[in-house]
Coordinates of C-alpha atoms in Angstrom, one line a residue:
X1 CA 155.4 23.7 105.7
X2 CA 155.4 22.3 109.1
X3 CA 152.1 22.9 111.1
X4 CA 154.1 21.5 113.9
X5 CA 156.2 24.5 114.0
X6 CA 153.7 27.0 113.6
X7 CA 151.7 25.4 116.5
X8 CA 154.8 25.4 118.8
X9 CA 155.4 29.1 118.0
X10 CA 151.8 29.8 118.2
X11 CA 151.9 27.8 122.0
X12 CA 155.0 29.8 123.4
X13 CA 152.9 33.0 122.6
X14 CA 150.1 31.6 124.8
X15 CA 152.4 30.6 127.7
X16 CA 153.9 34.2 127.5
X17 CA 150.6 35.7 127.6
X18 CA 149.4 33.5 130.4
X19 CA 152.5 34.8 132.3
X20 CA 152.0 38.4 131.4
X21 CA 148.9 40.2 133.3
X22 CA 149.5 43.7 131.5
X23 CA 149.3 42.1 128.1
X24 CA 145.9 40.1 128.8
X25 CA 144.6 43.5 130.0
X26 CA 145.6 45.5 127.2
X27 CA 144.8 42.9 124.4
X28 CA 141.4 42.1 125.9
X29 CA 140.0 45.3 127.4
X30 CA 141.7 47.9 124.7
X31 CA 138.9 46.9 122.0
X32 CA 136.1 47.1 124.6
X33 CA 137.8 50.7 125.8
X34 CA 137.8 51.8 122.2
X35 CA 134.0 50.6 121.8
X36 CA 133.0 52.5 124.5
X37 CA 135.2 55.9 123.8
X38 CA 134.0 55.8 120.2
X39 CA 130.5 54.2 120.5
X40 CA 129.3 57.0 123.0
X41 CA 131.7 59.8 122.3
X42 CA 131.4 60.1 118.4
X43 CA 127.4 60.0 118.5
X44 CA 126.3 63.4 116.9
X45 CA 122.6 62.9 117.4
X46 CA 121.3 65.8 118.6
X47 CA 118.5 64.8 121.2
X48 CA 116.9 66.1 124.4
X49 CA 117.5 69.8 123.7
X50 CA 116.3 71.3 127.1
X51 CA 114.5 74.5 126.4
X52 CA 111.9 77.0 128.0
X53 CA 108.9 79.0 127.0
X54 CA 107.7 82.2 127.3
X55 CA 103.7 82.6 126.2
X56 CA 102.7 86.0 126.4
X57 CA 99.4 85.1 124.5
X58 CA 98.4 82.3 126.6
X59 CA 95.8 81.8 123.9
X60 CA 94.6 78.6 122.6
X61 CA 96.7 78.8 119.5
X62 CA 99.8 79.4 121.8
X63 CA 99.5 76.5 123.9
X64 CA 98.9 74.6 120.8
X65 CA 102.2 75.6 119.2
X66 CA 103.9 74.8 123.2
X67 CA 102.7 71.9 122.7
X68 CA 103.7 70.8 118.9
X69 CA 107.6 71.3 120.5
X70 CA 106.9 69.7 124.0
X71 CA 105.5 66.6 122.3
X72 CA 108.5 66.1 120.2
X73 CA 110.5 64.4 123.2
X74 CA 112.7 63.1 121.3
X75 CA 114.5 66.0 120.2
X76 CA 113.0 68.5 122.8
X77 CA 113.0 68.0 126.6
X78 CA 110.7 70.7 128.1
X79 CA 112.0 72.5 131.5
X80 CA 109.0 74.3 132.0
X81 CA 107.7 78.4 131.3
X82 CA 109.2 81.8 132.3
X83 CA 107.8 85.0 133.1
X84 CA 110.2 87.2 131.2
X85 CA 113.0 87.0 128.5
X86 CA 115.6 88.1 131.1
X87 CA 114.7 84.8 133.4
X88 CA 115.0 82.6 130.2
X89 CA 118.3 83.9 129.1
X90 CA 119.6 83.4 132.6
X91 CA 118.8 79.8 132.6
X92 CA 120.7 79.6 129.1
X93 CA 123.6 81.8 130.5
X94 CA 123.8 78.7 133.6
X95 CA 123.4 75.9 131.0
X96 CA 120.5 74.8 132.3
X97 CA 118.4 75.9 128.9
X98 CA 119.9 75.6 125.5
X99 CA 116.7 77.4 123.7
X100 CA 114.2 79.7 124.8
X101 CA 110.8 79.8 122.4
X102 CA 109.2 83.2 123.0
X103 CA 105.3 83.6 121.8
X104 CA 104.3 87.0 121.6
X105 CA 100.7 88.6 122.5
X106 CA 98.1 88.7 120.0
X107 CA 99.6 85.8 118.3
X108 CA 96.1 84.1 117.9
X109 CA 94.6 87.4 117.5
X110 CA 96.8 88.2 114.7
X111 CA 96.5 84.8 113.0
X112 CA 92.8 84.7 112.9
X113 CA 93.3 88.0 111.5
X114 CA 95.3 86.3 108.5
X115 CA 98.3 88.7 109.4
X116 CA 101.9 87.3 109.6
X117 CA 103.3 87.0 113.2
X118 CA 106.7 86.0 114.3
X119 CA 108.0 83.9 117.2
X120 CA 111.1 84.4 118.7
X121 CA 113.9 81.6 119.3
X122 CA 117.2 82.1 121.5
X123 CA 119.3 79.4 120.9
X124 CA 122.8 78.7 122.9
X125 CA 124.9 79.2 119.9
X126 CA 128.1 77.9 121.8
X127 CA 128.4 74.4 119.8
X128 CA 127.1 75.9 116.0
X129 CA 126.6 72.5 115.1
X130 CA 123.9 71.7 117.8
X131 CA 122.8 75.1 117.4
X132 CA 121.7 74.6 113.8
X133 CA 120.2 71.2 114.2
X134 CA 117.9 72.4 117.1
X135 CA 116.8 75.6 114.5
X136 CA 116.2 73.0 111.6
X137 CA 113.9 70.7 114.5
X138 CA 112.2 74.2 115.3
X139 CA 111.6 75.3 111.7
X140 CA 110.0 72.0 110.8
X141 CA 107.6 72.1 113.7
X142 CA 106.8 75.6 113.2
X143 CA 106.1 74.7 109.5
X144 CA 103.8 71.7 110.8
X145 CA 102.1 74.0 112.8
X146 CA 101.3 76.3 110.1
X147 CA 100.0 73.5 107.8
X148 CA 97.6 72.1 109.9
X149 CA 96.3 75.8 110.4
X150 CA 95.9 76.3 106.5
X151 CA 94.3 72.5 106.7
X152 CA 91.6 73.7 109.4
X153 CA 90.8 77.2 107.8
X154 CA 91.2 76.7 103.9
X155 CA 88.3 75.7 102.0
X156 CA 90.4 73.9 100.0
X157 CA 92.0 71.0 101.7
X158 CA 94.2 70.0 99.1
X159 CA 97.9 70.7 99.6
X160 CA 101.3 69.6 99.2
X161 CA 102.5 67.5 102.0
X162 CA 106.1 66.3 101.8
X163 CA 106.3 63.0 103.4
X164 CA 110.3 61.9 103.5
X165 CA 111.3 58.2 104.3
X166 CA 115.0 57.3 104.8
X167 CA 116.7 54.3 103.5
X168 CA 118.8 52.1 105.7
X169 CA 119.1 54.0 109.1
X170 CA 115.2 55.0 109.0
X171 CA 115.7 56.2 112.5
X172 CA 118.6 58.6 111.6
X173 CA 120.2 57.6 114.7
X174 CA 124.3 58.4 114.4
X175 CA 124.6 55.7 117.0
X176 CA 124.3 53.2 114.2
X177 CA 127.1 54.5 112.4
X178 CA 129.4 55.1 115.3
X179 CA 128.9 52.1 116.8
X180 CA 128.9 49.6 114.2
X181 CA 132.0 51.5 112.7
X182 CA 134.3 50.9 116.1
X183 CA 134.7 47.5 114.6
X184 CA 136.3 48.9 111.8
X185 CA 139.0 50.9 114.3
X186 CA 139.3 48.3 116.9
X187 CA 140.0 45.3 114.3
X188 CA 142.8 47.4 112.9
X189 CA 144.7 49.4 115.3
X190 CA 144.7 46.7 118.0
X191 CA 145.5 43.7 116.2
X192 CA 148.4 45.9 114.2
X193 CA 150.1 46.9 117.7
X194 CA 149.9 43.7 119.0
X195 CA 151.5 41.7 116.1
X196 CA 154.1 44.4 115.4
X197 CA 155.2 44.1 119.2
X198 CA 155.5 40.4 118.9
X199 CA 158.2 40.2 116.5
X200 CA 159.9 43.7 118.1
X201 CA 160.0 42.0 121.4
X202 CA 162.3 39.0 120.4
X203 CA 164.7 41.6 118.8
X204 CA 165.2 43.4 122.1
X205 CA 165.2 40.5 124.3
X206 CA 167.8 39.0 122.1
X207 CA 165.5 35.4 121.7
X208 CA 165.2 36.5 117.9
X209 CA 168.7 34.5 117.6
X210 CA 167.3 31.6 119.0
X211 CA 164.7 32.1 115.7
X212 CA 167.5 32.5 113.5
X213 CA 169.6 29.7 114.1
X214 CA 166.8 27.4 114.2
X215 CA 165.3 25.3 111.3
X216 CA 162.0 27.0 111.3
X217 CA 161.2 28.9 108.5
X218 CA 160.1 32.6 108.3
X219 CA 157.1 31.9 106.9
X220 CA 156.4 29.4 109.4
X221 CA 157.4 32.0 112.4
X222 CA 155.3 34.8 111.3
X223 CA 152.3 32.5 110.6
X224 CA 152.5 31.5 114.3
X225 CA 152.6 34.7 115.5
X226 CA 149.9 35.8 113.3
X227 CA 147.9 32.7 114.2
X228 CA 148.3 33.7 118.0
X229 CA 146.8 37.3 117.2
X230 CA 144.2 36.3 115.1
X231 CA 143.0 34.0 117.8
X232 CA 142.7 36.9 120.6
X233 CA 141.1 39.1 118.3
X234 CA 138.7 37.0 117.0
X235 CA 137.0 36.5 120.6
X236 CA 137.5 40.4 120.7
X237 CA 135.2 40.7 117.7
X238 CA 132.6 38.4 118.8
X239 CA 132.4 40.4 121.8
X240 CA 132.6 44.1 120.0
X241 CA 129.6 42.5 117.7
X242 CA 127.3 41.5 120.8
X243 CA 128.0 44.7 122.1
X244 CA 127.0 46.5 118.8
X245 CA 123.7 44.7 119.1
X246 CA 123.0 44.5 122.8
X247 CA 124.7 47.5 124.4
X248 CA 124.1 49.8 121.4
X249 CA 120.9 48.6 119.7
X250 CA 122.6 48.5 116.2
X251 CA 119.9 46.6 113.8
X252 CA 122.2 43.8 111.7
X253 CA 120.1 43.0 108.4
X254 CA 123.1 40.9 106.7
X255 CA 124.3 37.6 107.4
X256 CA 126.3 36.9 110.2
X257 CA 128.5 34.0 109.2
X258 CA 129.4 36.3 106.0
X259 CA 130.2 39.5 108.1
X260 CA 132.8 37.0 110.6
X261 CA 134.6 35.8 107.5
X262 CA 135.1 39.4 106.2
X263 CA 136.1 40.5 109.6
X264 CA 138.6 37.7 109.5
X265 CA 139.8 38.6 106.7
X266 CA 140.2 42.2 107.7
X267 CA 141.9 41.0 111.0
X268 CA 144.7 39.1 108.4
X269 CA 145.0 42.4 106.9
X270 CA 145.7 44.1 110.3
X271 CA 147.8 41.9 111.6
X272 CA 150.0 41.4 108.4
X273 CA 150.3 44.9 108.3
X274 CA 151.7 45.3 112.2
X275 CA 154.1 42.2 111.3
X276 CA 155.6 44.7 108.2
X277 CA 156.0 47.2 110.7
X278 CA 158.0 45.2 113.1
X279 CA 160.6 44.4 109.9
X280 CA 161.4 48.3 110.0
X281 CA 161.6 48.9 113.6
X282 CA 164.0 47.9 116.4
X283 CA 162.4 48.7 119.5
X284 CA 159.0 48.2 121.1
X285 CA 158.2 51.9 121.5
X286 CA 158.7 52.6 118.1
X287 CA 156.5 49.7 117.1
X288 CA 153.7 51.3 118.9
X289 CA 154.3 54.9 118.3
X290 CA 154.4 53.7 114.6
X291 CA 151.4 51.5 114.4
X292 CA 149.3 53.5 116.2
X293 CA 150.0 56.8 113.7
X294 CA 150.0 54.4 110.3
X295 CA 146.5 52.8 111.8
X296 CA 144.7 55.6 113.3
X297 CA 144.8 58.2 110.4
X298 CA 143.8 56.0 107.6
X299 CA 141.0 54.0 110.0
X300 CA 139.5 57.1 111.2
X301 CA 139.8 60.0 108.4
X302 CA 140.2 57.8 105.3
X303 CA 137.5 55.2 105.9
X304 CA 134.2 56.9 105.6
X305 CA 133.7 56.8 109.5
X306 CA 133.4 60.7 110.4
X307 CA 132.9 62.0 106.6
X308 CA 131.4 59.7 103.8
X309 CA 134.0 59.1 101.3
X310 CA 132.3 60.6 98.1
X311 CA 131.9 64.1 99.7
X312 CA 135.9 63.9 99.8
X313 CA 138.1 66.1 97.9
X314 CA 139.4 64.6 94.7
X315 CA 143.2 64.0 96.4
X316 CA 141.3 62.6 99.7
X317 CA 139.1 60.5 97.6
X318 CA 141.9 58.8 96.4
X319 CA 143.8 58.0 99.2
X320 CA 140.8 57.0 100.5
X321 CA 140.8 54.0 98.0
X322 CA 144.2 52.8 98.9
X323 CA 143.7 51.8 102.4
X324 CA 142.0 48.6 103.4
X325 CA 139.7 50.4 106.0
X326 CA 137.4 52.0 103.2
X327 CA 136.3 48.5 102.0
X328 CA 135.7 47.0 105.4
X329 CA 133.5 49.6 106.6
X330 CA 131.7 49.2 103.2
X331 CA 130.7 45.5 104.5
X332 CA 130.0 46.9 108.0
X333 CA 127.6 49.3 106.6
X334 CA 126.3 46.6 104.2
X335 CA 125.7 44.0 107.0
X336 CA 124.4 46.0 109.6
X337 CA 122.3 48.9 107.9
X338 CA 121.7 48.1 104.2
X339 CA 121.6 44.4 103.9
X340 CA 123.8 42.0 101.7
X341 CA 124.3 42.6 98.4
X342 CA 126.3 39.7 97.1
X343 CA 127.9 41.3 94.2
X344 CA 129.4 44.0 96.7
X345 CA 130.2 41.8 98.6
X346 CA 132.6 39.7 96.5
X347 CA 133.9 42.7 95.2
X348 CA 135.2 44.3 98.7
X349 CA 136.1 41.1 99.9
X350 CA 138.4 40.5 96.7
X351 CA 140.1 43.8 97.6
X352 CA 140.7 42.7 100.9
X353 CA 141.8 39.9 99.9
X354 CA 144.5 41.4 97.5
X355 CA 145.7 44.2 100.5
X356 CA 146.1 40.6 102.9
X357 CA 148.2 38.6 99.7
X358 CA 150.4 41.8 99.3
X359 CA 151.3 43.0 103.1
X360 CA 151.6 39.4 104.2
X361 CA 154.4 38.9 101.2
X362 CA 156.1 41.9 102.2
X363 CA 156.2 40.9 105.7
X364 CA 158.0 37.6 104.6
X365 CA 160.1 39.1 102.0
X366 CA 161.3 41.9 104.7
X367 CA 161.7 39.5 107.7
X368 CA 165.7 38.9 107.4
X369 CA 166.4 35.2 108.9
X370 CA 170.1 34.2 109.1
X371 CA 170.2 30.4 109.1

């Protein structure tokens, strides 16, 4: 293998990139745009739900219950009080409020008489997921309110108190997963598309015949192209990593060096896939569409990014394991949220290395060079 010939291919691509402003924007802005779109758009945290209160009792206990909702400022945003149900419902209709809490009259009197009392919640149900989560928050707050009442008035203060602790993602922030998971998507789709274009572009322009008639080996040609794409997307990797840490405030518990090493291996896999796709197509449009379809589906649907792979049906569970995205996402979760497990790291890295060897071998085999 001639390093000088690989270097020549690499320098040629760098010169073409310098001349092509559109390509420069595409290769550097596309991953950042994906980070913004998915990092913010895929966050499913239900927080700051605007709500109003109708307090028909206006007693000490009703105000205490009201305060229980207001002090949960992470989940609820208190808009104000209303004088009637119609006024509260009208605010929901206008979209200014998502929930109306109604505390009936005789609320305190019935509680002090040990009689059950119902509070009423009007919830905006246009988005069922958000409404169901909001109801869960309300139920927890009401249960805590009841628990405090029992503790204060019961002669026997020994009660069962459940305290839940979440492992790995202690604050239950969806953004921790959606933002860090963007690396999985951006480092797969972008490199695959750019790699596929580099070879197909030579075919469309006819410059591929220079390669056919030159002394360069097809391995050197493919590695030169791959080295060029790798150098660009390693820069993008560092940019995206910094965005997850400083823009999205995602914690990082693993080893940055090992995570960088795994990301480089993942880039080798994605660029090899792009080159392999380019050996099957003849136009740049086909290469872009084909790469996008082949990459987007496994990266989003079968990686565990949206639904945990362990929760998938048997067929989907099997399909998820035949794509490299699942294994890289395991490494992302390990390095960002769980902390490094060396045995799991080596296991996932070994599988990614196997993917790379298979894809680059097929790419070299499929690329036809007529000498």
